Short mmCIF file of N, CA and C in Angstrom, two decimals:
data_model
loop_
_atom_site.label_atom_id
_atom_site.label_comp_id
_atom_site.label_asym_id
_atom_site.label_seq_id
_atom_site.Cartn_x
_atom_site.Cartn_y
_atom_site.Cartn_z
N PRO A 925 96.73 107.56 86.79
CA PRO A 925 97.85 106.67 87.06
C PRO A 925 99.09 107.41 87.58
N GLY A 926 99.31 108.65 87.20
CA GLY A 926 100.47 109.38 87.69
C GLY A 926 100.40 109.64 89.18
N LEU A 927 99.23 110.04 89.65
CA LEU A 927 99.05 110.31 91.08
C LEU A 927 99.15 109.02 91.89
N SER A 928 98.66 107.93 91.36
CA SER A 928 98.75 106.67 92.09
C SER A 928 100.21 106.22 92.21
N GLY A 929 101.00 106.47 91.20
CA GLY A 929 102.43 106.16 91.28
C GLY A 929 103.13 106.97 92.37
N LEU A 930 102.76 108.25 92.48
CA LEU A 930 103.33 109.08 93.53
C LEU A 930 102.91 108.60 94.92
N LEU A 931 101.65 108.17 95.06
CA LEU A 931 101.20 107.62 96.34
C LEU A 931 101.97 106.36 96.70
N ALA A 932 102.21 105.49 95.73
CA ALA A 932 102.95 104.26 96.01
C ALA A 932 104.40 104.57 96.36
N ILE A 933 104.99 105.54 95.69
CA ILE A 933 106.37 105.93 96.02
C ILE A 933 106.43 106.50 97.44
N ALA A 934 105.44 107.30 97.80
CA ALA A 934 105.41 107.85 99.16
C ALA A 934 105.24 106.73 100.18
N GLY A 935 104.39 105.76 99.89
CA GLY A 935 104.21 104.63 100.81
C GLY A 935 105.47 103.81 100.99
N ALA A 936 106.15 103.51 99.89
CA ALA A 936 107.40 102.76 99.98
C ALA A 936 108.48 103.57 100.68
N SER A 937 108.48 104.88 100.47
CA SER A 937 109.47 105.74 101.13
C SER A 937 109.26 105.78 102.63
N ILE A 938 108.01 105.74 103.06
CA ILE A 938 107.73 105.71 104.50
C ILE A 938 108.35 104.46 105.12
N ILE A 939 108.23 103.34 104.43
CA ILE A 939 108.80 102.11 104.96
C ILE A 939 110.32 102.18 104.97
N LEU A 940 110.91 102.71 103.90
CA LEU A 940 112.35 102.72 103.79
C LEU A 940 113.03 103.70 104.74
N CYS A 941 112.46 104.86 104.93
CA CYS A 941 113.17 105.88 105.71
C CYS A 941 112.55 106.20 107.06
N CYS A 942 111.33 105.90 107.29
CA CYS A 942 110.66 106.38 108.50
C CYS A 942 110.01 105.28 109.31
N SER A 943 110.47 104.06 109.18
CA SER A 943 109.79 102.96 109.87
C SER A 943 110.37 102.65 111.23
N GLY A 944 111.04 103.60 111.83
CA GLY A 944 111.57 103.40 113.17
C GLY A 944 113.00 102.91 113.14
N THR A 945 113.45 102.49 114.29
CA THR A 945 114.81 101.97 114.43
C THR A 945 114.75 100.47 114.66
N PRO A 946 115.88 99.79 114.55
CA PRO A 946 115.84 98.35 114.85
C PRO A 946 115.43 98.06 116.29
N ASP A 947 115.72 99.00 117.21
CA ASP A 947 115.32 98.79 118.60
C ASP A 947 113.83 99.02 118.81
N ALA A 948 113.24 99.91 118.02
CA ALA A 948 111.82 100.23 118.17
C ALA A 948 111.19 100.44 116.81
N PRO A 949 110.82 99.33 116.12
CA PRO A 949 110.18 99.49 114.81
C PRO A 949 108.81 100.15 114.95
N SER A 950 108.42 100.85 113.90
CA SER A 950 107.18 101.62 113.94
C SER A 950 106.03 100.87 113.26
N HIS A 951 105.04 100.55 114.05
CA HIS A 951 103.82 99.92 113.54
C HIS A 951 103.05 100.90 112.66
N GLY A 952 102.99 102.16 113.08
CA GLY A 952 102.21 103.17 112.36
C GLY A 952 102.75 103.48 110.99
N ALA A 953 104.07 103.42 110.81
CA ALA A 953 104.65 103.69 109.49
C ALA A 953 104.19 102.65 108.48
N HIS A 954 104.13 101.40 108.89
CA HIS A 954 103.69 100.35 107.97
C HIS A 954 102.20 100.45 107.66
N VAL A 955 101.41 100.85 108.65
CA VAL A 955 99.98 101.02 108.40
C VAL A 955 99.76 102.21 107.46
N GLY A 956 100.47 103.30 107.66
CA GLY A 956 100.36 104.46 106.76
C GLY A 956 100.77 104.12 105.34
N ALA A 957 101.86 103.35 105.20
CA ALA A 957 102.29 102.92 103.88
C ALA A 957 101.25 102.02 103.23
N ALA A 958 100.62 101.17 104.03
CA ALA A 958 99.58 100.29 103.48
C ALA A 958 98.39 101.10 102.97
N TRP A 959 97.99 102.13 103.71
CA TRP A 959 96.87 102.97 103.25
C TRP A 959 97.22 103.68 101.95
N LEU A 960 98.41 104.26 101.87
CA LEU A 960 98.80 104.95 100.64
C LEU A 960 98.84 103.99 99.45
N CYS A 961 99.38 102.81 99.66
CA CYS A 961 99.46 101.84 98.57
C CYS A 961 98.09 101.28 98.22
N ALA A 962 97.21 101.17 99.18
CA ALA A 962 95.84 100.71 98.89
C ALA A 962 95.11 101.74 98.02
N PHE A 963 95.27 103.03 98.35
CA PHE A 963 94.67 104.07 97.51
C PHE A 963 95.27 104.04 96.10
N ALA A 964 96.59 103.85 96.01
CA ALA A 964 97.24 103.78 94.71
C ALA A 964 96.72 102.59 93.90
N SER A 965 96.56 101.46 94.55
CA SER A 965 96.04 100.27 93.86
C SER A 965 94.61 100.49 93.39
N ALA A 966 93.79 101.12 94.23
CA ALA A 966 92.40 101.41 93.84
C ALA A 966 92.35 102.37 92.66
N MET A 967 93.24 103.35 92.65
CA MET A 967 93.26 104.30 91.52
C MET A 967 93.69 103.59 90.23
N GLN A 968 94.66 102.69 90.32
CA GLN A 968 95.09 101.93 89.14
C GLN A 968 93.96 101.04 88.63
N LEU A 969 93.24 100.41 89.55
CA LEU A 969 92.13 99.55 89.15
C LEU A 969 91.04 100.37 88.47
N THR A 970 90.77 101.56 89.00
CA THR A 970 89.78 102.45 88.38
C THR A 970 90.23 102.84 86.96
N ALA A 971 91.51 103.13 86.80
CA ALA A 971 92.03 103.48 85.47
C ALA A 971 91.89 102.31 84.50
N VAL A 972 92.17 101.10 84.97
CA VAL A 972 92.03 99.93 84.09
C VAL A 972 90.59 99.76 83.65
N VAL A 973 89.66 99.91 84.58
CA VAL A 973 88.23 99.77 84.23
C VAL A 973 87.82 100.84 83.21
N ILE A 974 88.27 102.07 83.42
CA ILE A 974 87.92 103.15 82.47
C ILE A 974 88.54 102.88 81.11
N TYR A 975 89.79 102.41 81.06
CA TYR A 975 90.44 102.13 79.78
C TYR A 975 89.75 101.00 79.03
N VAL A 976 89.34 99.97 79.74
CA VAL A 976 88.63 98.87 79.09
C VAL A 976 87.29 99.36 78.56
N TRP A 977 86.62 100.20 79.33
CA TRP A 977 85.35 100.77 78.88
C TRP A 977 85.56 101.63 77.64
N LEU A 978 86.61 102.46 77.63
CA LEU A 978 86.90 103.27 76.44
C LEU A 978 87.19 102.39 75.22
N TRP A 979 87.96 101.33 75.43
CA TRP A 979 88.25 100.43 74.33
C TRP A 979 86.97 99.80 73.80
N ALA A 980 86.07 99.40 74.70
CA ALA A 980 84.81 98.78 74.28
C ALA A 980 83.95 99.77 73.49
N VAL A 981 83.95 101.03 73.93
CA VAL A 981 83.15 102.04 73.21
C VAL A 981 83.73 102.31 71.84
N VAL A 982 85.03 102.48 71.76
CA VAL A 982 85.66 102.80 70.48
C VAL A 982 85.60 101.61 69.52
N SER A 983 85.75 100.39 70.06
CA SER A 983 85.76 99.21 69.20
C SER A 983 84.37 98.78 68.76
N SER A 984 83.35 99.25 69.45
CA SER A 984 81.99 98.83 69.10
C SER A 984 81.52 99.55 67.84
N ASP A 985 80.36 99.17 67.40
CA ASP A 985 79.79 99.79 66.21
C ASP A 985 79.10 101.10 66.52
N SER A 986 79.14 101.54 67.78
CA SER A 986 78.45 102.78 68.14
C SER A 986 79.19 104.01 67.61
N VAL A 987 80.47 103.87 67.28
CA VAL A 987 81.20 104.99 66.68
C VAL A 987 80.88 104.99 65.19
N ASP A 988 80.15 105.96 64.75
CA ASP A 988 79.73 106.04 63.35
C ASP A 988 80.62 107.04 62.63
N CYS A 989 81.59 106.52 61.90
CA CYS A 989 82.55 107.38 61.22
C CYS A 989 81.91 108.12 60.04
N ASP A 990 80.88 107.53 59.42
CA ASP A 990 80.20 108.22 58.32
C ASP A 990 79.49 109.46 58.83
N GLU A 991 78.86 109.36 59.99
CA GLU A 991 78.19 110.53 60.57
C GLU A 991 79.20 111.58 60.97
N TYR A 992 80.37 111.14 61.48
CA TYR A 992 81.42 112.08 61.86
C TYR A 992 81.93 112.83 60.63
N ALA A 993 82.14 112.11 59.54
CA ALA A 993 82.68 112.73 58.33
C ALA A 993 81.65 113.63 57.66
N SER A 994 80.37 113.36 57.82
CA SER A 994 79.35 114.18 57.17
C SER A 994 79.12 115.51 57.89
N GLY A 995 79.69 115.65 59.09
CA GLY A 995 79.54 116.90 59.84
C GLY A 995 80.47 117.98 59.29
N ASN A 996 80.77 118.95 60.10
CA ASN A 996 81.62 120.06 59.68
C ASN A 996 83.10 119.77 59.89
N HIS A 997 83.50 118.52 59.85
CA HIS A 997 84.89 118.15 60.10
C HIS A 997 85.62 118.04 58.77
N ASP A 998 86.93 118.22 58.81
CA ASP A 998 87.74 118.19 57.60
C ASP A 998 88.35 116.82 57.33
N SER A 999 87.82 115.79 57.91
CA SER A 999 88.39 114.46 57.72
C SER A 999 87.34 113.53 57.11
N SER A 1000 87.81 112.45 56.57
CA SER A 1000 86.91 111.48 55.96
C SER A 1000 86.59 110.37 56.96
N SER A 1001 85.64 109.54 56.55
CA SER A 1001 85.28 108.42 57.43
C SER A 1001 86.43 107.42 57.51
N GLU A 1002 87.27 107.36 56.49
CA GLU A 1002 88.42 106.46 56.51
C GLU A 1002 89.44 106.90 57.58
N ASP A 1003 89.64 108.21 57.71
CA ASP A 1003 90.52 108.72 58.77
C ASP A 1003 89.98 108.36 60.14
N CYS A 1004 88.68 108.48 60.30
CA CYS A 1004 88.05 108.13 61.57
C CYS A 1004 88.26 106.66 61.89
N GLU A 1005 88.10 105.80 60.89
CA GLU A 1005 88.29 104.37 61.11
C GLU A 1005 89.72 104.04 61.46
N HIS A 1006 90.68 104.73 60.83
CA HIS A 1006 92.09 104.50 61.16
C HIS A 1006 92.41 104.93 62.59
N LEU A 1007 91.85 106.06 62.99
CA LEU A 1007 92.11 106.55 64.35
C LEU A 1007 91.49 105.65 65.41
N THR A 1008 90.28 105.17 65.16
CA THR A 1008 89.67 104.28 66.14
C THR A 1008 90.42 102.95 66.20
N GLY A 1009 90.89 102.47 65.06
CA GLY A 1009 91.68 101.23 65.05
C GLY A 1009 93.02 101.41 65.76
N LEU A 1010 93.66 102.56 65.54
CA LEU A 1010 94.92 102.85 66.21
C LEU A 1010 94.73 102.97 67.71
N PHE A 1011 93.66 103.63 68.13
CA PHE A 1011 93.37 103.76 69.55
C PHE A 1011 93.13 102.39 70.18
N ALA A 1012 92.36 101.56 69.50
CA ALA A 1012 92.06 100.23 70.04
C ALA A 1012 93.33 99.38 70.13
N TRP A 1013 94.28 99.61 69.24
CA TRP A 1013 95.53 98.85 69.26
C TRP A 1013 96.48 99.37 70.34
N LEU A 1014 96.53 100.68 70.55
CA LEU A 1014 97.47 101.27 71.50
C LEU A 1014 96.99 101.20 72.95
N ILE A 1015 95.71 101.01 73.18
CA ILE A 1015 95.21 101.06 74.55
C ILE A 1015 95.60 99.81 75.34
N TRP A 1016 95.81 98.67 74.68
CA TRP A 1016 96.09 97.44 75.41
C TRP A 1016 97.42 97.43 76.15
N PRO A 1017 98.51 97.96 75.61
CA PRO A 1017 99.72 98.05 76.44
C PRO A 1017 99.52 98.92 77.68
N ILE A 1018 98.73 99.96 77.57
CA ILE A 1018 98.45 100.81 78.72
C ILE A 1018 97.63 100.04 79.75
N ILE A 1019 96.64 99.29 79.29
CA ILE A 1019 95.83 98.48 80.20
C ILE A 1019 96.70 97.43 80.89
N LEU A 1020 97.59 96.79 80.15
CA LEU A 1020 98.47 95.79 80.73
C LEU A 1020 99.40 96.40 81.77
N PHE A 1021 100.03 97.53 81.45
CA PHE A 1021 100.94 98.19 82.37
C PHE A 1021 100.21 98.61 83.65
N ASP A 1022 99.03 99.20 83.51
CA ASP A 1022 98.27 99.63 84.69
C ASP A 1022 97.77 98.44 85.51
N SER A 1023 97.47 97.33 84.86
CA SER A 1023 97.05 96.13 85.60
C SER A 1023 98.20 95.58 86.44
N VAL A 1024 99.39 95.55 85.86
CA VAL A 1024 100.56 95.08 86.61
C VAL A 1024 100.84 96.01 87.78
N ALA A 1025 100.75 97.32 87.55
CA ALA A 1025 100.97 98.28 88.64
C ALA A 1025 99.93 98.10 89.74
N CYS A 1026 98.69 97.85 89.37
CA CYS A 1026 97.62 97.62 90.35
C CYS A 1026 97.94 96.41 91.22
N VAL A 1027 98.39 95.33 90.60
CA VAL A 1027 98.73 94.12 91.35
C VAL A 1027 99.93 94.37 92.27
N LEU A 1028 100.95 95.05 91.77
CA LEU A 1028 102.14 95.32 92.59
C LEU A 1028 101.81 96.23 93.77
N PHE A 1029 101.00 97.25 93.55
CA PHE A 1029 100.60 98.13 94.65
C PHE A 1029 99.75 97.37 95.67
N GLY A 1030 98.92 96.46 95.18
CA GLY A 1030 98.14 95.62 96.09
C GLY A 1030 99.02 94.71 96.92
N LEU A 1031 100.05 94.13 96.30
CA LEU A 1031 100.98 93.29 97.05
C LEU A 1031 101.74 94.10 98.09
N LEU A 1032 102.14 95.31 97.74
CA LEU A 1032 102.82 96.17 98.70
C LEU A 1032 101.90 96.50 99.88
N THR A 1033 100.62 96.66 99.61
CA THR A 1033 99.65 96.89 100.68
C THR A 1033 99.58 95.69 101.61
N VAL A 1034 99.47 94.50 101.04
CA VAL A 1034 99.36 93.28 101.85
C VAL A 1034 100.62 93.08 102.68
N PHE A 1035 101.79 93.26 102.07
CA PHE A 1035 103.04 93.06 102.81
C PHE A 1035 103.22 94.10 103.90
N SER A 1036 102.79 95.33 103.65
CA SER A 1036 102.89 96.37 104.69
C SER A 1036 101.99 96.04 105.87
N LEU A 1037 100.79 95.55 105.59
CA LEU A 1037 99.89 95.17 106.68
C LEU A 1037 100.41 93.96 107.45
N GLN A 1038 101.03 93.01 106.76
CA GLN A 1038 101.61 91.86 107.44
C GLN A 1038 102.76 92.29 108.34
N ALA A 1039 103.59 93.21 107.86
CA ALA A 1039 104.70 93.71 108.68
C ALA A 1039 104.17 94.47 109.89
N ALA A 1040 103.13 95.29 109.69
CA ALA A 1040 102.55 96.03 110.81
C ALA A 1040 101.97 95.08 111.85
N ARG A 1041 101.31 94.02 111.39
CA ARG A 1041 100.73 93.04 112.31
C ARG A 1041 101.84 92.31 113.07
N ALA A 1042 102.93 91.99 112.37
CA ALA A 1042 104.04 91.29 113.04
C ALA A 1042 104.70 92.19 114.07
N ILE A 1043 104.84 93.47 113.77
CA ILE A 1043 105.44 94.40 114.73
C ILE A 1043 104.53 94.57 115.94
N ALA A 1044 103.24 94.69 115.69
CA ALA A 1044 102.29 94.89 116.79
C ALA A 1044 102.19 93.66 117.68
N SER A 1045 102.31 92.47 117.11
CA SER A 1045 102.15 91.26 117.91
C SER A 1045 103.44 90.82 118.58
N ALA A 1046 104.57 91.34 118.13
CA ALA A 1046 105.85 90.96 118.74
C ALA A 1046 105.97 91.63 120.10
N SER A 1047 106.27 90.82 121.12
CA SER A 1047 106.42 91.39 122.45
C SER A 1047 107.72 92.17 122.55
N LEU A 1048 108.76 91.67 121.89
CA LEU A 1048 110.04 92.36 121.89
C LEU A 1048 110.63 92.29 120.49
N SER A 1049 111.36 93.30 120.16
CA SER A 1049 112.06 93.31 118.88
C SER A 1049 113.20 92.31 118.95
N PRO A 1050 113.59 91.70 117.85
CA PRO A 1050 114.71 90.76 117.91
C PRO A 1050 116.03 91.46 118.26
N PHE A 1051 116.11 92.76 118.10
CA PHE A 1051 117.33 93.49 118.39
C PHE A 1051 117.35 94.03 119.82
N GLN A 1052 116.25 93.93 120.51
CA GLN A 1052 116.16 94.47 121.86
C GLN A 1052 116.77 93.48 122.84
N PRO A 1053 117.69 93.94 123.70
CA PRO A 1053 118.31 93.01 124.63
C PRO A 1053 117.29 92.53 125.67
N THR A 1054 117.40 91.30 126.04
CA THR A 1054 116.49 90.72 127.02
C THR A 1054 117.32 90.15 128.17
N ALA A 1055 116.69 89.99 129.31
CA ALA A 1055 117.37 89.36 130.43
C ALA A 1055 117.53 87.88 130.11
N MET A 1056 118.74 87.40 130.25
CA MET A 1056 119.02 86.05 129.84
C MET A 1056 119.69 85.29 130.99
N ARG A 1057 119.33 84.08 131.19
CA ARG A 1057 119.97 83.26 132.21
C ARG A 1057 120.77 82.18 131.51
N VAL A 1058 122.04 82.16 131.80
CA VAL A 1058 122.92 81.17 131.17
C VAL A 1058 123.03 79.99 132.12
N VAL A 1059 122.73 78.85 131.59
CA VAL A 1059 122.85 77.62 132.38
C VAL A 1059 123.99 76.82 131.78
N ALA A 1060 125.00 76.54 132.61
CA ALA A 1060 126.15 75.77 132.14
C ALA A 1060 126.25 74.50 132.96
N PRO A 1061 126.63 73.44 132.33
CA PRO A 1061 126.83 72.21 133.11
C PRO A 1061 127.95 72.41 134.15
N ALA A 1062 127.89 71.64 135.21
CA ALA A 1062 128.85 71.79 136.30
C ALA A 1062 130.28 71.49 135.85
N ALA A 1063 130.45 70.65 134.85
CA ALA A 1063 131.80 70.28 134.43
C ALA A 1063 132.46 71.35 133.58
N VAL A 1064 131.71 72.32 133.10
CA VAL A 1064 132.26 73.36 132.24
C VAL A 1064 132.64 74.55 133.11
N ALA A 1065 133.86 75.00 132.96
CA ALA A 1065 134.30 76.17 133.71
C ALA A 1065 133.92 77.42 132.92
N VAL A 1066 133.36 78.37 133.60
CA VAL A 1066 132.94 79.61 132.96
C VAL A 1066 133.89 80.70 133.45
N TYR A 1067 134.56 81.36 132.52
CA TYR A 1067 135.49 82.41 132.86
C TYR A 1067 134.91 83.74 132.45
N ALA A 1068 135.07 84.71 133.29
CA ALA A 1068 134.63 86.07 132.97
C ALA A 1068 135.81 86.81 132.37
N VAL A 1069 135.58 87.47 131.28
CA VAL A 1069 136.63 88.26 130.64
C VAL A 1069 136.65 89.62 131.30
N PRO A 1070 137.80 90.02 131.85
CA PRO A 1070 137.82 91.33 132.51
C PRO A 1070 137.65 92.45 131.49
N GLN A 1071 136.88 93.43 131.85
CA GLN A 1071 136.63 94.59 130.99
C GLN A 1071 137.55 95.73 131.46
N PRO A 1072 138.11 96.48 130.54
CA PRO A 1072 138.96 97.60 130.95
C PRO A 1072 138.11 98.67 131.62
N GLU A 1073 138.68 99.30 132.63
CA GLU A 1073 137.95 100.34 133.33
C GLU A 1073 137.97 101.61 132.49
N PRO A 1074 136.86 102.34 132.50
CA PRO A 1074 136.83 103.57 131.70
C PRO A 1074 137.81 104.59 132.27
N GLN A 1075 138.49 105.26 131.37
CA GLN A 1075 139.45 106.30 131.75
C GLN A 1075 138.71 107.62 131.86
N PRO A 1076 139.09 108.43 132.86
CA PRO A 1076 138.42 109.74 132.97
C PRO A 1076 138.81 110.63 131.80
N VAL A 1077 137.87 111.43 131.41
CA VAL A 1077 138.11 112.35 130.30
C VAL A 1077 138.84 113.56 130.85
N PRO A 1078 139.99 113.92 130.24
CA PRO A 1078 140.73 115.07 130.77
C PRO A 1078 139.93 116.35 130.58
N LYS A 1079 140.03 117.19 131.61
CA LYS A 1079 139.36 118.48 131.54
C LYS A 1079 140.21 119.42 130.69
N SER A 1080 139.53 120.20 129.88
CA SER A 1080 140.27 121.13 129.04
C SER A 1080 140.77 122.29 129.91
N VAL A 1081 141.90 122.78 129.53
CA VAL A 1081 142.51 123.88 130.27
C VAL A 1081 142.00 125.18 129.68
N ALA A 1082 141.45 126.02 130.53
CA ALA A 1082 140.95 127.31 130.06
C ALA A 1082 142.11 128.24 129.78
N VAL A 1083 142.11 128.92 128.67
CA VAL A 1083 143.19 129.82 128.29
C VAL A 1083 142.77 131.25 128.53
#
């Protein structure tokens, strides 16, 4: 789960800092973020499956605390039963947290792919200037606002 969190952070960081400019958004950044988040989501799902399997093994009758206590261990079967009960009780918050992380990473993957598809299918960015034809009715007078002429930059005097 720690590595999957780092992958998701890297994927979100790609979107936040490296996804291009408003004039030229980057399709590849969103696809890369989607791949990283998909791997993170798969790792979280794998962790959830392993945790549920561990809980099933510990909670089942296959853990024989009497056999454990009869070995060369310094604990009793009662200690073994307390530990297995504590493990079974503590594992569920971890399973819940990892399940929520898996869903969130999956949503980030879907949203990244949707953004990449929207960028790829857009012919022009909304911020990119386009040639525009203004049509005004004949009764409306259109006035052009004069623009100031650029002033020449003074040359520096060499000393």
